[in-house]
GROMACS .gro file of C-alpha atoms in nm:
model
  379
    1MET     CA    1   2.217  -1.572   0.444
    2THR     CA    2   2.513  -1.401   0.256
    3LYS     CA    3   2.389  -1.555  -0.061
    4LEU     CA    4   2.039  -1.536  -0.140
    5ASN     CA    5   1.838  -1.678  -0.462
    6PHE     CA    6   1.505  -1.506  -0.517
    7ALA     CA    7   1.188  -1.589  -0.727
    8VAL     CA    8   0.889  -1.349  -0.765
    9VAL     CA    9   0.543  -1.447  -0.845
   10GLY     CA   10   0.360  -1.204  -1.025
   11PRO     CA   11   0.635  -1.035  -1.198
   12HIS     CA   12   0.436  -0.772  -1.415
   13ARG     CA   13   0.350  -0.433  -1.285
   14ARG     CA   14   0.421  -0.429  -0.902
   15GLY     CA   15   0.611  -0.732  -0.926
   16ARG     CA   16   0.914  -0.541  -1.094
   17ILE     CA   17   1.038  -0.455  -0.740
   18SER     CA   18   1.170  -0.799  -0.718
   19LEU     CA   19   1.439  -0.654  -0.983
   20LEU     CA   20   1.569  -0.430  -0.714
   21ALA     CA   21   1.701  -0.746  -0.533
   22HIS     CA   22   1.899  -0.891  -0.814
   23ARG     CA   23   2.276  -0.768  -0.697
   24PRO     CA   24   2.493  -1.050  -0.814
   25ASP     CA   25   2.831  -0.862  -0.659
   26ASP     CA   26   2.616  -0.866  -0.329
   27GLY     CA   27   2.535  -1.235  -0.346
   28LEU     CA   28   2.181  -1.162  -0.444
   29LYS     CA   29   2.004  -1.320  -0.734
   30LEU     CA   30   1.684  -1.298  -0.868
   31VAL     CA   31   1.670  -1.657  -1.064
   32ALA     CA   32   1.270  -1.723  -1.133
   33ALA     CA   33   0.939  -1.584  -1.191
   34CYS     CA   34   0.554  -1.741  -1.217
   35ALA     CA   35   0.293  -1.589  -1.422
   36PRO     CA   36   0.010  -1.704  -1.609
   37ASP     CA   37   0.081  -1.484  -1.871
   38LEU     CA   38   0.462  -1.489  -1.971
   39ASP     CA   39   0.488  -1.232  -2.213
   40ASN     CA   40   0.636  -0.899  -2.172
   41LEU     CA   41   0.917  -1.002  -1.941
   42GLU     CA   42   1.226  -0.981  -2.128
   43GLU     CA   43   1.317  -0.737  -1.922
   44TYR     CA   44   1.402  -1.032  -1.654
   45LYS     CA   45   1.583  -1.221  -1.883
   46THR     CA   46   1.807  -0.908  -1.990
   47THR     CA   47   1.886  -0.809  -1.644
   48CYS     CA   48   1.877  -1.158  -1.472
   49GLY     CA   49   2.059  -1.386  -1.724
   50GLU     CA   50   1.921  -1.605  -2.004
   51ASP     CA   51   1.910  -1.890  -1.754
   52PHE     CA   52   1.646  -1.696  -1.589
   53LEU     CA   53   1.370  -1.942  -1.525
   54LEU     CA   54   0.994  -1.863  -1.628
   55THR     CA   55   0.731  -2.047  -1.551
   56SER     CA   56   0.361  -2.097  -1.483
   57ASP     CA   57   0.358  -2.297  -1.195
   58TYR     CA   58   0.369  -2.110  -0.854
   59LEU     CA   59   0.421  -2.456  -0.688
   60ALA     CA   60   0.728  -2.512  -0.909
   61LEU     CA   61   0.908  -2.227  -0.749
   62THR     CA   62   0.801  -2.321  -0.351
   63GLN     CA   63   0.938  -2.643  -0.445
   64ASN     CA   64   1.248  -2.548  -0.613
   65PRO     CA   65   1.556  -2.606  -0.386
   66SER     CA   66   1.770  -2.340  -0.552
   67VAL     CA   67   1.519  -2.039  -0.455
   68ASP     CA   68   1.566  -1.944  -0.110
   69ALA     CA   69   1.337  -1.648  -0.110
   70ILE     CA   70   1.003  -1.544  -0.290
   71PHE     CA   71   0.828  -1.193  -0.376
   72ILE     CA   72   0.452  -1.251  -0.407
   73CYS     CA   73   0.333  -0.933  -0.605
   74THR     CA   74  -0.007  -1.109  -0.750
   75PRO     CA   75  -0.348  -0.986  -0.716
   76ASP     CA   76  -0.476  -0.918  -0.360
   77PHE     CA   77  -0.688  -1.224  -0.389
   78LEU     CA   78  -0.445  -1.451  -0.445
   79HIS     CA   79  -0.186  -1.337  -0.152
   80ALA     CA   80  -0.296  -1.602   0.120
   81GLN     CA   81  -0.302  -1.886  -0.136
   82HIS     CA   82   0.065  -1.787  -0.246
   83ALA     CA   83   0.208  -1.696   0.071
   84ILE     CA   84   0.053  -1.970   0.267
   85ALA     CA   85   0.229  -2.261  -0.009
   86ALA     CA   86   0.586  -2.056   0.012
   87LEU     CA   87   0.594  -2.028   0.375
   88GLU     CA   88   0.461  -2.422   0.426
   89ALA     CA   89   0.750  -2.494   0.176
   90GLY     CA   90   0.997  -2.308   0.427
   91LYS     CA   91   1.051  -2.013   0.193
   92HIS     CA   92   1.128  -1.663   0.312
   93VAL     CA   93   0.856  -1.437   0.181
   94PHE     CA   94   0.837  -1.087   0.092
   95LEU     CA   95   0.452  -0.996   0.048
   96GLU     CA   96   0.311  -0.700  -0.128
   97LYS     CA   97   0.027  -0.507   0.101
   98PRO     CA   98  -0.231  -0.570   0.184
   99MET     CA   99  -0.154  -0.887   0.362
  100ALA     CA  100  -0.487  -1.046   0.230
  101ILE     CA  101  -0.843  -0.925   0.180
  102THR     CA  102  -1.006  -1.084   0.488
  103ILE     CA  103  -0.904  -1.110   0.882
  104GLU     CA  104  -0.912  -1.467   0.846
  105ASP     CA  105  -0.700  -1.499   0.536
  106CYS     CA  106  -0.437  -1.272   0.752
  107ASP     CA  107  -0.470  -1.489   1.062
  108LEU     CA  108  -0.403  -1.799   0.830
  109ILE     CA  109  -0.097  -1.645   0.695
  110LEU     CA  110   0.014  -1.547   1.038
  111ALA     CA  111  -0.021  -1.901   1.143
  112ALA     CA  112   0.175  -2.065   0.862
  113ALA     CA  113   0.455  -1.832   0.937
  114ALA     CA  114   0.451  -1.920   1.262
  115LYS     CA  115   0.548  -2.256   1.221
  116SER     CA  116   0.754  -2.189   0.872
  117LYS     CA  117   1.131  -2.205   0.860
  118GLY     CA  118   1.107  -1.891   0.631
  119LYS     CA  119   1.080  -1.546   0.752
  120LEU     CA  120   0.767  -1.314   0.648
  121TYR     CA  121   0.772  -0.944   0.560
  122VAL     CA  122   0.487  -0.761   0.442
  123GLY     CA  123   0.568  -0.470   0.200
  124HIS     CA  124   0.422  -0.154   0.324
  125ASN     CA  125   0.648   0.109   0.132
  126MET     CA  126   0.515   0.418   0.260
  127ARG     CA  127   0.705   0.356   0.597
  128PHE     CA  128   0.990   0.452   0.398
  129PHE     CA  129   0.886   0.772   0.254
  130PRO     CA  130   1.081   1.055   0.392
  131VAL     CA  131   0.789   1.267   0.441
  132MET     CA  132   0.615   1.018   0.687
  133GLN     CA  133   0.985   0.944   0.853
  134LYS     CA  134   1.008   1.343   0.890
  135MET     CA  135   0.622   1.358   1.059
  136ARG     CA  136   0.717   1.054   1.279
  137SER     CA  137   1.028   1.211   1.402
  138LEU     CA  138   0.905   1.533   1.480
  139ILE     CA  139   0.623   1.358   1.705
  140GLU     CA  140   0.875   1.152   1.871
  141GLU     CA  141   1.097   1.463   1.956
  142GLY     CA  142   0.770   1.575   2.127
  143ARG     CA  143   0.757   1.853   1.882
  144ILE     CA  144   0.391   1.874   1.916
  145GLY     CA  145   0.307   1.756   2.227
  146ARG     CA  146   0.079   1.421   2.287
  147VAL     CA  147  -0.049   1.317   1.977
  148GLU     CA  148  -0.450   1.333   1.991
  149ALA     CA  149  -0.589   1.325   1.652
  150ILE     CA  150  -0.473   1.251   1.262
  151TRP     CA  151  -0.675   1.334   0.964
  152CYS     CA  152  -0.579   1.196   0.602
  153ARG     CA  153  -0.747   1.302   0.293
  154HIS     CA  154  -0.651   1.069   0.001
  155PHE     CA  155  -0.753   1.207  -0.357
  156ILE     CA  156  -0.682   0.968  -0.640
  157SER     CA  157  -0.713   1.108  -0.972
  158TYR     CA  158  -0.625   0.783  -1.128
  159GLY     CA  159  -0.885   0.593  -0.981
  160GLY     CA  160  -1.107   0.524  -1.270
  161ASP     CA  161  -0.830   0.412  -1.487
  162ALA     CA  162  -0.640   0.194  -1.214
  163TYR     CA  163  -0.912   0.008  -1.014
  164TYR     CA  164  -1.262   0.034  -1.216
  165LYS     CA  165  -1.139  -0.168  -1.541
  166ASP     CA  166  -0.979  -0.493  -1.410
  167TRP     CA  167  -1.040  -0.693  -1.098
  168HIS     CA  168  -0.989  -0.433  -0.854
  169SER     CA  169  -1.354  -0.346  -0.926
  170GLU     CA  170  -1.538  -0.638  -0.716
  171ARG     CA  171  -1.573  -0.721  -0.382
  172LYS     CA  172  -1.475  -1.093  -0.445
  173ASN     CA  173  -1.097  -0.958  -0.546
  174THR     CA  174  -1.049  -0.728  -0.295
  175THR     CA  175  -1.292  -0.656  -0.028
  176SER     CA  176  -1.274  -0.279  -0.041
  177LEU     CA  177  -1.060  -0.031  -0.186
  178LEU     CA  178  -1.009   0.052   0.178
  179LEU     CA  179  -0.747  -0.215   0.185
  180GLN     CA  180  -0.565  -0.217  -0.196
  181LYS     CA  181  -0.513   0.164  -0.157
  182GLY     CA  182  -0.613   0.254   0.214
  183ALA     CA  183  -0.390   0.011   0.403
  184HIS     CA  184  -0.125   0.210   0.308
  185ASP     CA  185  -0.290   0.519   0.477
  186ILE     CA  186  -0.432   0.295   0.763
  187ASP     CA  187  -0.069   0.176   0.844
  188ILE     CA  188   0.056   0.509   0.855
  189ILE     CA  189  -0.230   0.632   1.079
  190HIS     CA  190  -0.123   0.350   1.329
  191TYR     CA  191   0.266   0.432   1.290
  192LEU     CA  192   0.209   0.815   1.348
  193ALA     CA  193  -0.020   0.744   1.633
  194GLY     CA  194   0.180   0.477   1.787
  195GLY     CA  195  -0.141   0.238   1.865
  196TYR     CA  196  -0.397   0.014   1.675
  197THR     CA  197  -0.732   0.102   1.572
  198GLN     CA  198  -0.994  -0.048   1.828
  199ARG     CA  199  -1.320   0.037   1.692
  200VAL     CA  200  -1.434   0.155   1.334
  201VAL     CA  201  -1.752   0.348   1.168
  202GLY     CA  202  -1.769   0.409   0.827
  203MET     CA  203  -1.972   0.617   0.565
  204GLY     CA  204  -1.932   0.558   0.166
  205LYS     CA  205  -2.097   0.476  -0.159
  206LEU     CA  206  -2.044   0.410  -0.540
  207SER     CA  207  -2.142   0.739  -0.638
  208VAL     CA  208  -1.994   0.803  -0.993
  209TYR     CA  209  -1.869   0.484  -1.141
  210ASN     CA  210  -2.160   0.270  -1.147
  211GLU     CA  211  -2.335   0.558  -1.372
  212VAL     CA  212  -2.079   0.483  -1.655
  213THR     CA  213  -2.264   0.277  -1.944
  214ASP     CA  214  -1.921   0.178  -2.145
  215ARG     CA  215  -1.822  -0.134  -2.018
  216ARG     CA  216  -1.569  -0.365  -2.151
  217LYS     CA  217  -1.661  -0.729  -2.204
  218GLU     CA  218  -1.612  -0.978  -1.934
  219ASP     CA  219  -1.282  -1.140  -2.081
  220GLU     CA  220  -1.179  -0.807  -2.269
  221VAL     CA  221  -0.862  -0.675  -2.152
  222VAL     CA  222  -0.848  -0.301  -2.179
  223SER     CA  223  -0.570  -0.059  -2.074
  224VAL     CA  224  -0.531   0.054  -1.714
  225VAL     CA  225  -0.258   0.331  -1.797
  226PHE     CA  226  -0.348   0.685  -1.629
  227ASN     CA  227  -0.474   0.892  -1.917
  228THR     CA  228  -0.563   1.259  -1.856
  229LYS     CA  229  -0.814   1.221  -2.138
  230ASN     CA  230  -1.032   1.025  -1.925
  231TRP     CA  231  -1.204   1.333  -1.793
  232PRO     CA  232  -1.458   1.394  -1.646
  233PRO     CA  233  -1.538   1.067  -1.489
  234LEU     CA  234  -1.824   0.972  -1.633
  235SER     CA  235  -1.701   1.010  -1.967
  236GLN     CA  236  -1.490   0.698  -1.865
  237THR     CA  237  -1.486   0.432  -2.135
  238GLY     CA  238  -1.414   0.046  -2.109
  239LEU     CA  239  -1.516   0.013  -1.706
  240SER     CA  240  -1.550  -0.354  -1.572
  241PRO     CA  241  -1.878  -0.524  -1.620
  242ILE     CA  242  -1.908  -0.561  -1.240
  243ILE     CA  243  -1.836  -0.267  -1.011
  244ASP     CA  244  -1.946  -0.301  -0.612
  245VAL     CA  245  -1.670  -0.127  -0.482
  246GLU     CA  246  -1.712   0.207  -0.286
  247ASP     CA  247  -1.564   0.528  -0.507
  248HIS     CA  248  -1.559   0.723  -0.219
  249SER     CA  249  -1.514   0.592   0.164
  250MET     CA  250  -1.496   0.744   0.481
  251ILE     CA  251  -1.383   0.598   0.822
  252LEU     CA  252  -1.358   0.697   1.167
  253MET     CA  253  -1.101   0.491   1.380
  254GLN     CA  254  -1.083   0.497   1.745
  255LEU     CA  255  -0.717   0.374   1.827
  256ASN     CA  256  -0.611   0.134   2.147
  257ASN     CA  257  -0.430   0.409   2.294
  258GLY     CA  258  -0.708   0.711   2.299
  259VAL     CA  259  -0.581   0.864   1.989
  260GLN     CA  260  -0.876   0.936   1.734
  261ALA     CA  261  -0.852   0.933   1.367
  262SER     CA  262  -1.024   0.949   1.013
  263TYR     CA  263  -0.964   0.872   0.679
  264GLN     CA  264  -1.120   0.973   0.365
  265GLN     CA  265  -1.074   0.846   0.005
  266CYS     CA  266  -1.190   0.931  -0.310
  267HIS     CA  267  -1.121   0.792  -0.690
  268TYR     CA  268  -1.284   1.072  -0.917
  269THR     CA  269  -1.063   1.389  -0.823
  270PRO     CA  270  -0.910   1.575  -1.054
  271ASP     CA  271  -0.576   1.579  -0.892
  272ASP     CA  272  -0.359   1.297  -0.687
  273PHE     CA  273  -0.302   1.432  -0.339
  274ARG     CA  274  -0.229   1.245   0.016
  275ASN     CA  275  -0.254   1.475   0.307
  276TYR     CA  276  -0.212   1.378   0.654
  277THR     CA  277  -0.275   1.643   0.954
  278VAL     CA  278  -0.119   1.514   1.317
  279ILE     CA  279  -0.239   1.723   1.598
  280GLY     CA  280  -0.120   1.732   1.912
  281THR     CA  281  -0.152   1.907   2.260
  282GLU     CA  282   0.130   2.144   2.185
  283GLY     CA  283   0.072   2.193   1.777
  284ARG     CA  284   0.042   2.010   1.483
  285ILE     CA  285   0.215   1.900   1.151
  286GLU     CA  286   0.081   1.858   0.792
  287ASN     CA  287   0.249   1.727   0.535
  288TYR     CA  288   0.198   1.898   0.139
  289ALA     CA  289   0.276   1.623  -0.134
  290ASP     CA  290   0.339   1.256   0.017
  291HIS     CA  291   0.716   1.249  -0.188
  292SER     CA  292   0.928   1.465  -0.386
  293THR     CA  293   0.983   1.474  -0.735
  294LYS     CA  294   1.252   1.638  -0.962
  295SER     CA  295   1.039   1.926  -1.035
  296GLN     CA  296   0.823   1.912  -0.714
  297TRP     CA  297   0.942   1.958  -0.320
  298ALA     CA  298   0.737   1.749  -0.063
  299SER     CA  299   0.725   1.948   0.251
  300VAL     CA  300   0.617   1.895   0.622
  301HIS     CA  301   0.490   2.212   0.833
  302LEU     CA  302   0.498   2.280   1.177
  303TRP     CA  303   0.283   2.505   1.375
  304ASN     CA  304   0.356   2.498   1.761
  305ARG     CA  305   0.306   2.848   1.867
  306ARG     CA  306   0.004   3.062   1.896
  307MET     CA  307  -0.104   3.235   1.592
  308GLY     CA  308  -0.397   3.334   1.387
  309TYR     CA  309  -0.424   3.213   1.016
  310GLN     CA  310  -0.065   3.134   0.831
  311GLU     CA  311  -0.099   2.893   0.528
  312GLN     CA  312   0.247   2.799   0.589
  313GLY     CA  313   0.392   2.671   0.950
  314ASN     CA  314   0.600   2.846   1.176
  315GLU     CA  315   0.876   2.591   1.053
  316VAL     CA  316   0.857   2.436   0.705
  317PHE     CA  317   1.093   2.109   0.621
  318ARG     CA  318   1.162   2.073   0.267
  319ILE     CA  319   1.203   1.705   0.193
  320PRO     CA  320   1.476   1.602  -0.095
  321ASN     CA  321   1.383   1.393  -0.408
  322SER     CA  322   1.499   1.042  -0.359
  323GLU     CA  323   1.625   0.809  -0.647
  324GLY     CA  324   1.396   0.515  -0.686
  325SER     CA  325   1.023   0.485  -0.730
  326HIS     CA  326   0.752   0.577  -0.511
  327GLY     CA  327   0.979   0.868  -0.403
  328GLY     CA  328   1.268   0.632  -0.336
  329SER     CA  329   1.054   0.415  -0.102
  330ASP     CA  330   1.083   0.114  -0.299
  331PRO     CA  331   1.452   0.038  -0.291
  332LEU     CA  332   1.447   0.097   0.079
  333MET     CA  333   1.173  -0.113   0.129
  334VAL     CA  334   1.341  -0.402  -0.068
  335ALA     CA  335   1.690  -0.325   0.099
  336ASP     CA  336   1.516  -0.363   0.430
  337PHE     CA  337   1.371  -0.701   0.314
  338ILE     CA  338   1.710  -0.843   0.259
  339HIS     CA  339   1.843  -0.692   0.590
  340PHE     CA  340   1.588  -0.844   0.745
  341LEU     CA  341   1.674  -1.189   0.610
  342ARG     CA  342   2.020  -1.163   0.659
  343THR     CA  343   2.020  -1.004   1.054
  344GLY     CA  344   1.635  -1.086   1.149
  345GLU     CA  345   1.588  -0.671   1.209
  346ASN     CA  346   1.305  -0.515   1.031
  347ASN     CA  347   1.267  -0.173   1.007
  348GLY     CA  348   0.952  -0.159   0.810
  349ALA     CA  349   0.554  -0.261   0.914
  350THR     CA  350   0.559  -0.594   1.137
  351LEU     CA  351   0.329  -0.849   1.074
  352ARG     CA  352   0.088  -0.730   1.362
  353ASP     CA  353   0.104  -0.387   1.162
  354ALA     CA  354  -0.005  -0.520   0.824
  355ARG     CA  355  -0.265  -0.739   1.001
  356MET     CA  356  -0.454  -0.461   1.204
  357ALA     CA  357  -0.446  -0.268   0.845
  358VAL     CA  358  -0.628  -0.492   0.725
  359ALA     CA  359  -0.866  -0.564   0.990
  360THR     CA  360  -0.931  -0.190   0.984
  361GLY     CA  361  -1.014  -0.165   0.642
  362CYS     CA  362  -1.220  -0.475   0.629
  363LEU     CA  363  -1.421  -0.366   0.902
  364GLY     CA  364  -1.451  -0.020   0.783
  365ALA     CA  365  -1.596  -0.158   0.472
  366GLU     CA  366  -1.841  -0.363   0.674
  367SER     CA  367  -1.966  -0.074   0.865
  368ILE     CA  368  -2.013   0.128   0.542
  369ARG     CA  369  -2.255  -0.118   0.390
  370ASN     CA  370  -2.402  -0.187   0.703
  371GLY     CA  371  -2.577   0.147   0.796
  372SER     CA  372  -2.241   0.280   0.967
  373GLN     CA  373  -2.270   0.027   1.239
  374PRO     CA  374  -1.960   0.016   1.425
  375PHE     CA  375  -1.715  -0.269   1.475
  376ASP     CA  376  -1.464  -0.371   1.721
  377ILE     CA  377  -1.146  -0.498   1.568
  378PRO     CA  378  -1.099  -0.866   1.709
  379ALA     CA  379  -0.736  -0.968   1.853
   0.00000   0.00000   0.00000
């Protein structure tokens, strides 16, 4: 597999990570893209050449003998359909997280992967955040003893702009934002804890955006670009005509190795911040910001000495900025996908990791909608 030709289904927005795989000098070429709307894709021909293929038929890519691997970056509710078609055609697949929006579809994808000549890789880019890797290394070094509890708080200032104006706002397309957004964090909780959720219970509700009366028409397209003028949340305009996903959610997780964890997500906060606390038998660690930028350093704080109130840890690890989107994690993730295709070695999320993140999010949402009834995660 020294030479590989790639295609992308869903080239707009998130699909642009496929351009990171276009490295002709290394035998890697992005040769085709599929989308129902082929406008605003000039960047692909500019980068990949005038012979770059644009099509609105994804089956034309799965059946194209010159395509070896396909990036699937379509809306979440299409992941199973597109991934299974590509795997059944024997193509290698990069599947953007979440794997799917139901446990059943995840298991259908896994069954197709087991029969396919192609390899399946699920893109959980937070595995490659330097902050998360530092936290994991401190745990593995035994700096906080045995992990017993993990808490994650996720404040999403752009929630009203990004998730309540398009397909994300409906359960039929997302199940819950515990998948589209939460799959990141649930997976990282599993990664830091070294185990999987066994039982989940949740609380949450649609508390703000259901009260916004300014809605777009069903066939109208509105901007989903983050805009600081859209504040406070109740002054939002152009929201989806149907909104039935919660705008704040809280789940408690009992993991199979004894670790207990919690995840809280809110889509109407003024700030954007993701914070993890990991507590062990001999200390705790906590991150301030999840990735560095040119103007702001992220850091990981370690407390492992007995003390009173101290805002900073007794050790502070500053995380340098990395080039590339999402704190440099996207280039690392795409490079790992290519490494996986060439060697079989995967340093990112495994297929089981990806499935268990979805299963936890799905049943966490089910618990929220059923009076906080606890649910066990199926094997």
